Every structure is written in C-alpha cells, then in structure tokens.
Short mmCIF file of C-alpha atoms in Angstrom, two decimals:
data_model
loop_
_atom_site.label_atom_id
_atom_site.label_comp_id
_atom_site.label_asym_id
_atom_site.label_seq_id
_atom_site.Cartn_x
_atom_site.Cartn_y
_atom_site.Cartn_z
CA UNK A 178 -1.39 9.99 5.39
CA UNK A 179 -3.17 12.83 6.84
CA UNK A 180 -7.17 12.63 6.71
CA UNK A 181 -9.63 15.46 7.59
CA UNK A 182 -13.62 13.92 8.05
CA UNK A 183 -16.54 15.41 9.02
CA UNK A 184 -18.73 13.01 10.26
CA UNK A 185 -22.57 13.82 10.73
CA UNK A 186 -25.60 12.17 12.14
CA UNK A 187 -28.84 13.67 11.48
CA UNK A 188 -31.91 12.75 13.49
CA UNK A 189 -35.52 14.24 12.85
CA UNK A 190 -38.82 13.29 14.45
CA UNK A 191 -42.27 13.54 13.57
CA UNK A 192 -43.08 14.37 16.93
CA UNK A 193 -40.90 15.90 19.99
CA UNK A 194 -39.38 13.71 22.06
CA UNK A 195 -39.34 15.07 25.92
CA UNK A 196 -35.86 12.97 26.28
CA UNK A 197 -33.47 11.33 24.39
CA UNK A 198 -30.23 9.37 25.04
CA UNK A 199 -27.10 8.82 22.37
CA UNK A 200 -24.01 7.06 22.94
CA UNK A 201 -21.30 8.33 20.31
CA UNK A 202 -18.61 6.11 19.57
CA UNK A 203 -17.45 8.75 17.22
CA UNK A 204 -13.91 9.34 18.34
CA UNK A 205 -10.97 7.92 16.68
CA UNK A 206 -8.78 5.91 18.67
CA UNK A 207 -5.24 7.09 19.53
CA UNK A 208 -2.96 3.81 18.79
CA UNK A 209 0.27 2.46 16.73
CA UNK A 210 -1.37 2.56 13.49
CA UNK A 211 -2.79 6.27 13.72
CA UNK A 212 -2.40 9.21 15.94
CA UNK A 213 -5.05 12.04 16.66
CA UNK A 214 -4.14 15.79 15.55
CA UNK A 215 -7.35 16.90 16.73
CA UNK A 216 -11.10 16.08 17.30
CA UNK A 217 -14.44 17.10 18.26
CA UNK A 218 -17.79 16.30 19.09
CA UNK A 219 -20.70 18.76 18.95
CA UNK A 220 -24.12 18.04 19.60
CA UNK A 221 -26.94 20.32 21.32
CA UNK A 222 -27.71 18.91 25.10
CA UNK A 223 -25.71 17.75 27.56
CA UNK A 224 -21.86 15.30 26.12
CA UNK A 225 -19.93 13.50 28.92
CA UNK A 226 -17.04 12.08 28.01
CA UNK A 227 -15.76 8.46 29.33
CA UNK A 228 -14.11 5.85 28.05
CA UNK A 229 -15.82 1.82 27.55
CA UNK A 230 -14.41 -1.28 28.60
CA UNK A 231 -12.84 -1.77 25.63
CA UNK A 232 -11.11 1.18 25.65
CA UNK A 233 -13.33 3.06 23.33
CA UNK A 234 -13.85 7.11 24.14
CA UNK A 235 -17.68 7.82 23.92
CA UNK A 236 -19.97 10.57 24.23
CA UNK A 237 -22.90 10.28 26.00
CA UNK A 238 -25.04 12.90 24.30
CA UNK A 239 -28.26 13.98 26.64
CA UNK A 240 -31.16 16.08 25.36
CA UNK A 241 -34.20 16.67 28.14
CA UNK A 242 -36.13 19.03 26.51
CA UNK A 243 -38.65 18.71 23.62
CA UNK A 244 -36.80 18.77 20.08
CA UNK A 245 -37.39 17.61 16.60
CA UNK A 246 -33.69 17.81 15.01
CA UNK A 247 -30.92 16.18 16.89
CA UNK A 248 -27.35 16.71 14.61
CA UNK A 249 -24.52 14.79 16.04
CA UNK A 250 -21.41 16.37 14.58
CA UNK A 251 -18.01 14.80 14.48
CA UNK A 252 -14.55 16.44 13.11
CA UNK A 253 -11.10 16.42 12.87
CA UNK A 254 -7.97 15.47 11.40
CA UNK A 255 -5.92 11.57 11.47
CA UNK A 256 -2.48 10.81 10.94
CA UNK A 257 -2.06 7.46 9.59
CA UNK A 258 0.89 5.09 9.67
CA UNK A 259 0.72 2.15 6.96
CA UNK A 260 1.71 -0.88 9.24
CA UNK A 261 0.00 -3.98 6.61
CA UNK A 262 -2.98 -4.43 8.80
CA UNK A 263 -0.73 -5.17 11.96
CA UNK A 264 -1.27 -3.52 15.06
CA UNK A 265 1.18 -4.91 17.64
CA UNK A 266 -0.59 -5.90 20.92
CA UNK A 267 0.12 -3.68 23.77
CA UNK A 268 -0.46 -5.04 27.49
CA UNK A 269 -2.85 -3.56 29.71
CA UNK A 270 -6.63 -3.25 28.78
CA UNK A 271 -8.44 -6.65 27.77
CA UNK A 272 -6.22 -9.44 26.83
CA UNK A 273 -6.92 -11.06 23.63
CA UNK A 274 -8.66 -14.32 25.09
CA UNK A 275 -11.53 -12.00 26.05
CA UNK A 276 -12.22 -11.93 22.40
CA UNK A 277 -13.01 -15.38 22.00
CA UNK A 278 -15.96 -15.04 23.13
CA UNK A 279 -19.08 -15.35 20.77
CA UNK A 280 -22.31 -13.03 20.63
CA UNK A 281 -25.56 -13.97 18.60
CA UNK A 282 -24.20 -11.96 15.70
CA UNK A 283 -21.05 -14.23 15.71
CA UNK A 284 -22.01 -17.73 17.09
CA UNK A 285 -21.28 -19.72 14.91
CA UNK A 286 -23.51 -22.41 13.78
CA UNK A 287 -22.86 -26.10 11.82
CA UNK A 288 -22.84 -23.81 8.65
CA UNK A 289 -20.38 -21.59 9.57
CA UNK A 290 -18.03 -24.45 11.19
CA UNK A 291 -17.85 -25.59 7.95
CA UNK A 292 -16.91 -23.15 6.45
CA UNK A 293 -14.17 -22.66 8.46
CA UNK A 294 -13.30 -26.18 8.68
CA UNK A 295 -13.29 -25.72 4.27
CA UNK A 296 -10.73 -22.52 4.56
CA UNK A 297 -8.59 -23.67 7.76
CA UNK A 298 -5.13 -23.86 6.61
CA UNK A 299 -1.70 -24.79 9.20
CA UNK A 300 0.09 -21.89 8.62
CA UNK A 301 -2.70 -19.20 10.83
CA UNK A 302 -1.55 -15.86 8.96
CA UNK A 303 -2.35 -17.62 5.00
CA UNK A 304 -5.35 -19.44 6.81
CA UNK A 305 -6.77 -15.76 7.65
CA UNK A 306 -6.02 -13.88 4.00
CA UNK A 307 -7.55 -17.11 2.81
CA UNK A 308 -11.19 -16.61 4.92
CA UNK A 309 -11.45 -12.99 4.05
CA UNK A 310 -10.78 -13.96 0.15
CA UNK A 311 -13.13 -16.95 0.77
CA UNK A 312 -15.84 -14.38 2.49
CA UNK A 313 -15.28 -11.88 0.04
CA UNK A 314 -16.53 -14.19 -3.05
CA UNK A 315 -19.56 -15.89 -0.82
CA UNK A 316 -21.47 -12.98 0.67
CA UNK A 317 -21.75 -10.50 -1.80
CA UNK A 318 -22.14 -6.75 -1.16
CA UNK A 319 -26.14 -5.66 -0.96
CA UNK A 320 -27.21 -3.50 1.41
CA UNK A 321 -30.91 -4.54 1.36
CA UNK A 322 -30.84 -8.48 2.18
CA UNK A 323 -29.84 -7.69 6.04
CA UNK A 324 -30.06 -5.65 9.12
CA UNK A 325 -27.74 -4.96 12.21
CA UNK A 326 -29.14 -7.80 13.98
CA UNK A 327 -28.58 -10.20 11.27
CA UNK A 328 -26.08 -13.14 12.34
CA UNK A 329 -23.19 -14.32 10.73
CA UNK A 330 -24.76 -18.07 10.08
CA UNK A 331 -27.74 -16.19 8.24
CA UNK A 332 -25.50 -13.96 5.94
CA UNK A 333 -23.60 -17.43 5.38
CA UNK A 334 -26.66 -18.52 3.68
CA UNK A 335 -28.19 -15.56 2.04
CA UNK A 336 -24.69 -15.01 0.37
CA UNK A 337 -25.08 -11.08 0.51
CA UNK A 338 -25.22 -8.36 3.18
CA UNK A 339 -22.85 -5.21 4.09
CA UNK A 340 -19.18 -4.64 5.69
CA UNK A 341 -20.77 -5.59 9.07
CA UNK A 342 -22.20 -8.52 8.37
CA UNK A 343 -18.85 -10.02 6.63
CA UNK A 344 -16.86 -8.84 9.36
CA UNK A 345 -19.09 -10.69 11.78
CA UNK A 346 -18.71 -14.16 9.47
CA UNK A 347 -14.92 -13.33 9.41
CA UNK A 348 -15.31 -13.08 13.30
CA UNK A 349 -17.47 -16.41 13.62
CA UNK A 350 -15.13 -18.43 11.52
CA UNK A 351 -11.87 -16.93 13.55
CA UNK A 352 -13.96 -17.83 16.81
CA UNK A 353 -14.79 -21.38 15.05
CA UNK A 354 -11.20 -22.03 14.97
CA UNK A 355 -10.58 -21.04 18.35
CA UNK A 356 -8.43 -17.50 17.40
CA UNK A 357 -9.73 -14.15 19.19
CA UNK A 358 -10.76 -11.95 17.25
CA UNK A 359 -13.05 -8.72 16.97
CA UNK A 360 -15.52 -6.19 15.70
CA UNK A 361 -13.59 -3.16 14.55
CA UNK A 362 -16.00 -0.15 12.93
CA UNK A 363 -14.29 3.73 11.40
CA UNK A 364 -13.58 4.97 7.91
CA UNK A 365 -12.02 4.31 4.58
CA UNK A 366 -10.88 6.64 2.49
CA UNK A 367 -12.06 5.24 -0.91
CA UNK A 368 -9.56 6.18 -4.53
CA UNK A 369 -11.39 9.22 -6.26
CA UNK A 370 -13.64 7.35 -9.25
CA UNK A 371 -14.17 4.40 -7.00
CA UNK A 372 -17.99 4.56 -7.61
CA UNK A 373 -19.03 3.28 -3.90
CA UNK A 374 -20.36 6.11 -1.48
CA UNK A 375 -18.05 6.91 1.60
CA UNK A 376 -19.23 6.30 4.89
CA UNK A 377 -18.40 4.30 7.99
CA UNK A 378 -16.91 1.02 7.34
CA UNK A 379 -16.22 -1.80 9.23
CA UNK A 380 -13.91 -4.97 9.39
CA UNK A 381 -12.61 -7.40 11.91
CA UNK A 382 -9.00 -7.98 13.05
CA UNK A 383 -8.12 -11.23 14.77
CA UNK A 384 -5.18 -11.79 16.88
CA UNK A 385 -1.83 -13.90 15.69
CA UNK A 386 1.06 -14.59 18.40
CA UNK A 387 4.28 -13.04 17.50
CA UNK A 388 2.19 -9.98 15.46
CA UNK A 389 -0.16 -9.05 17.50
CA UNK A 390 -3.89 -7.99 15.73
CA UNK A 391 -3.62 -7.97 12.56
CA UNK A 392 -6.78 -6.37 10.44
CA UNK A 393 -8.70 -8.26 7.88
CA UNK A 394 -11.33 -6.24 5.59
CA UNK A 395 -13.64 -8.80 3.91
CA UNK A 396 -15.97 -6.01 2.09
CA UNK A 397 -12.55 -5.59 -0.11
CA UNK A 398 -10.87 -8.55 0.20
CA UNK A 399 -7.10 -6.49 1.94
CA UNK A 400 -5.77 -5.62 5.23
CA UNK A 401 -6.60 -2.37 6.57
CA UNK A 402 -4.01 0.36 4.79
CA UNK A 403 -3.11 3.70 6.18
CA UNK A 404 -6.99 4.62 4.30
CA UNK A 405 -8.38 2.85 7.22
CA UNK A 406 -8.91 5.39 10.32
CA UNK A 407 -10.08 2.86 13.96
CA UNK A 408 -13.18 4.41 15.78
CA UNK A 409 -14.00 1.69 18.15
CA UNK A 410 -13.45 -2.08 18.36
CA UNK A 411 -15.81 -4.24 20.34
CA UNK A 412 -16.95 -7.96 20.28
CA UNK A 413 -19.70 -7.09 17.46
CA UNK A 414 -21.33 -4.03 15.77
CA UNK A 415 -23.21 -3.73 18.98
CA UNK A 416 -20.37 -2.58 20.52
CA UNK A 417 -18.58 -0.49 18.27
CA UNK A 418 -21.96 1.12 16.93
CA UNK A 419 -21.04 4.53 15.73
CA UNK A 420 -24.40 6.05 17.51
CA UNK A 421 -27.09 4.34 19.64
CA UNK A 422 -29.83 5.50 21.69
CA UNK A 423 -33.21 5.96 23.23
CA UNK A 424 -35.41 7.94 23.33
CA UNK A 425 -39.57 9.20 24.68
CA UNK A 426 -41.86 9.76 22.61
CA UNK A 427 -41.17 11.97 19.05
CA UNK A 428 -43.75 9.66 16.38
CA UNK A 429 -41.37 8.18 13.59
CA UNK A 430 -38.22 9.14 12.59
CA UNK A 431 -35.88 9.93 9.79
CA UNK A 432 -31.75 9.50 10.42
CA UNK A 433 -29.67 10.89 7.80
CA UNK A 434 -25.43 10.24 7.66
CA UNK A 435 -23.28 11.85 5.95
CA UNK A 436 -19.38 11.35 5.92
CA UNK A 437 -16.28 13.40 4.28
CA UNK A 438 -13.07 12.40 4.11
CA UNK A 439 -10.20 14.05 2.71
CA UNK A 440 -6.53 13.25 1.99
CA UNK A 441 -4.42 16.69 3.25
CA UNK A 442 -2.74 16.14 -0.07
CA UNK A 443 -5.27 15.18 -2.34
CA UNK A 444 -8.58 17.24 -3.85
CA UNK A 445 -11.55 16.48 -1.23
CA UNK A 446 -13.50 13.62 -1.92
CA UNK A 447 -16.91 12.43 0.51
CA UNK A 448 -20.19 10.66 0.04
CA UNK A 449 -23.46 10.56 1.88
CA UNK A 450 -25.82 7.74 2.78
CA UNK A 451 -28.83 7.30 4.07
#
C-alpha cells in the first residue's frame, strides 16, 4: 500500500516566547514492514537531524527569537508491506532484553499482575492475541478519563483511556510475564465511513523467539496491517512522543494537530484533532 500524510503540529502562544525547544519524532522509520519514498520536515528556526538510541530519526527544531505561531510540518509518502504484525528482528541496535525494562507508565502493579496472571496462556503467540482481546474489552476508548502521564495500573482500574494508555497495559502485562516488549507510536489509515478521526496512533509490539516483534494494537483489538505506518518505538509514549519541548516564557498556549492520510489508490481521506 502506498500512503501520502501530511502531518501538522500547530503551536500558538498568548505571549512570545524568547526560546523554544521541540524534539520531532516525526519521521517514519525505514524497516521490513515499510520503506520510505520520501519525507520532510519543515519548521521555521533552526532542525538538526540525529538519530536516538533507539534508532529513532528526530528533529531537533530550535526557535531563539520571539514568536507566537510555531507550525511543525511533516510530509511524505510510505510504502507498506502487509507482514501480519511481524517484523523479524534484525541484529545490531538494542537487543530485545533492553525492553524488559519497566517505566512508571508500565510498572506493573498487584493489579496488573493479575491480570496477566488471568490471560497468561502456554502457547506465548495465543497468550498475546488473547491480552490485547482481553485489554480491548476492559479499558474502553475515552479520551477524557486520562493523560500522558497516566500509568498502566491506573487505566487498569478506570477501565477507559486512549491508544496510549492500552498499549502501555499491553506493555505492563508483557513485562509482567517477563517478555520484552515496547512502546511503538505512527499512523493508521482508518476504512472511509469508519466514524473515528485520524490522527497518530499508537500500539505496542512485544518480542516472540523464532518471529521476531510481532505488533499488537489493543485500541482495535488486530495486529498492525500494512494501514499501520512506524514513526518511533521507545520503552513508553515518553519516548516515542511525536513532539516534545520547552520553552521561555509565551503566557498559555493552544496546540492544534491535524493529520491526512491517503491511500495512492483510494479517494483522500484525513481527520483533525485537537
């Protein structure tokens, strides 16, 4: 499948801030399940390039004069390859044991143990479809009951929250059961009449020997299809945050998103939100 998007960030301040700092994980990874056909970032200021530790490209985006409006603009075009959610491992980089590692979005807690202990099953591949099933029916999709520092044992019990948080439970259970497994954020190209807007998404993918990482999308209940374009994968959202920055002084401020994504082959289809 080949995917245009136009990805933009909006930021506007009551004030003018003298400085501000953005890092952009905005670029689409080039990997076995998608490859690049071209892709930009434009933003006014100063954008250096470099790559994270978990192989991620980002943008450092650098403004040192006063402004009100700071757009963020990301474009381009995706090939996708429909593998069923697997993405073989390939050596080099950080090995998958570095992904057992919790954060306070993903410790998990006598709640969440539970849980996992409840949806645990011998055979690790049916156990997994079975905890993204399980997640998909407990935490139900509401954007207003959390925030991205909410933690996987408190959207356990509030039973709601958004893609993030039920990729961090997914990621708490997997790290419960002692199976890496990590923090994966892009886009999904969602059927035309579907209802839901289109923005970022994420999901988690956890490693299985004799796969490799294999993606699991809780928010609908599947493994990431060639509809699934990977911007950044880290142990949380913290991570794999699309954009994140600083800034001095400016008064309040109002961030708008808005995403469009388009199948080459199909009428264009996008969504905004807020």
């Amino acid at each position: 499948m080949r995917l245009a998007i136009e990805h933009l960030t909006e930021y506007r301040y009551d004030g003018a801030p003298n400085t501000s700092i953005q890092y952009v994980r905005l670029t689409p990874r080039a990997d076995a399940v998608q490859r690049v056909l071209s892709w930009k970032v434009e933003a006014p200021g100063r954008l250096t390039p470099w790559t994270d530790g978990f192989g991620n490209a980002v943008h450092t985006v650098v403004q040192d004069a006063d402004h009100h409006h700071l757009p963020i603009l990301a474009s381009g075009e995706v090939e996708t390859f429909e593998t069923h959610g697997v993405l073989p491992h390939v050596p080099g980089g950080l090995p998958p044991e570095a992904f057992l590692r919790a954060t306070p979005r993903t410790q998990p807690d006598a709640g969440v143990r539970d849980l996992a202990a409840r949806l645990a099953h011998d055979d690790l591949l049916s156990g997994l479809h079975a905890l993204t099933s399980g997640i998909h029916a407990l935490v139900a999709y509401d954007q207003d009951q959390t925030h991205v520092a909410t933690t996987a044992a408190e959207t356990l019990v509030k039973g709601a929250g958004v893609c993030q948080d039920q990729a961090h439970l997914f990621i708490a259970c997997c790290l419960a059961w002692g199976v890496p497994a990590r923090y994966v954020s892009g886009y999904l190209l969602v059927p035309a009449g579907d209802g839901r807007h289109l923005a970022t998404h994420a999901w988690a993918e956890a490693f299985v020997p004799g796969l490799g990482w294999v993606s699991f999308d809780p928010s609908n209940c599947q493994s990431a299809t060639e509809a699934y374009v990977r911007l950044a994968v880290a142990f949380d959202y913290e991570g794999a945050a699309p954009v994140r920055g600083l800034r001095q002084g400016g008064g309040a401020e109002d961030m708008r998103v808005a995403v469009r994504v388009k199948d080459m082959a199909e009428p264009e289809r996008g969504g905004e939100a807020q």
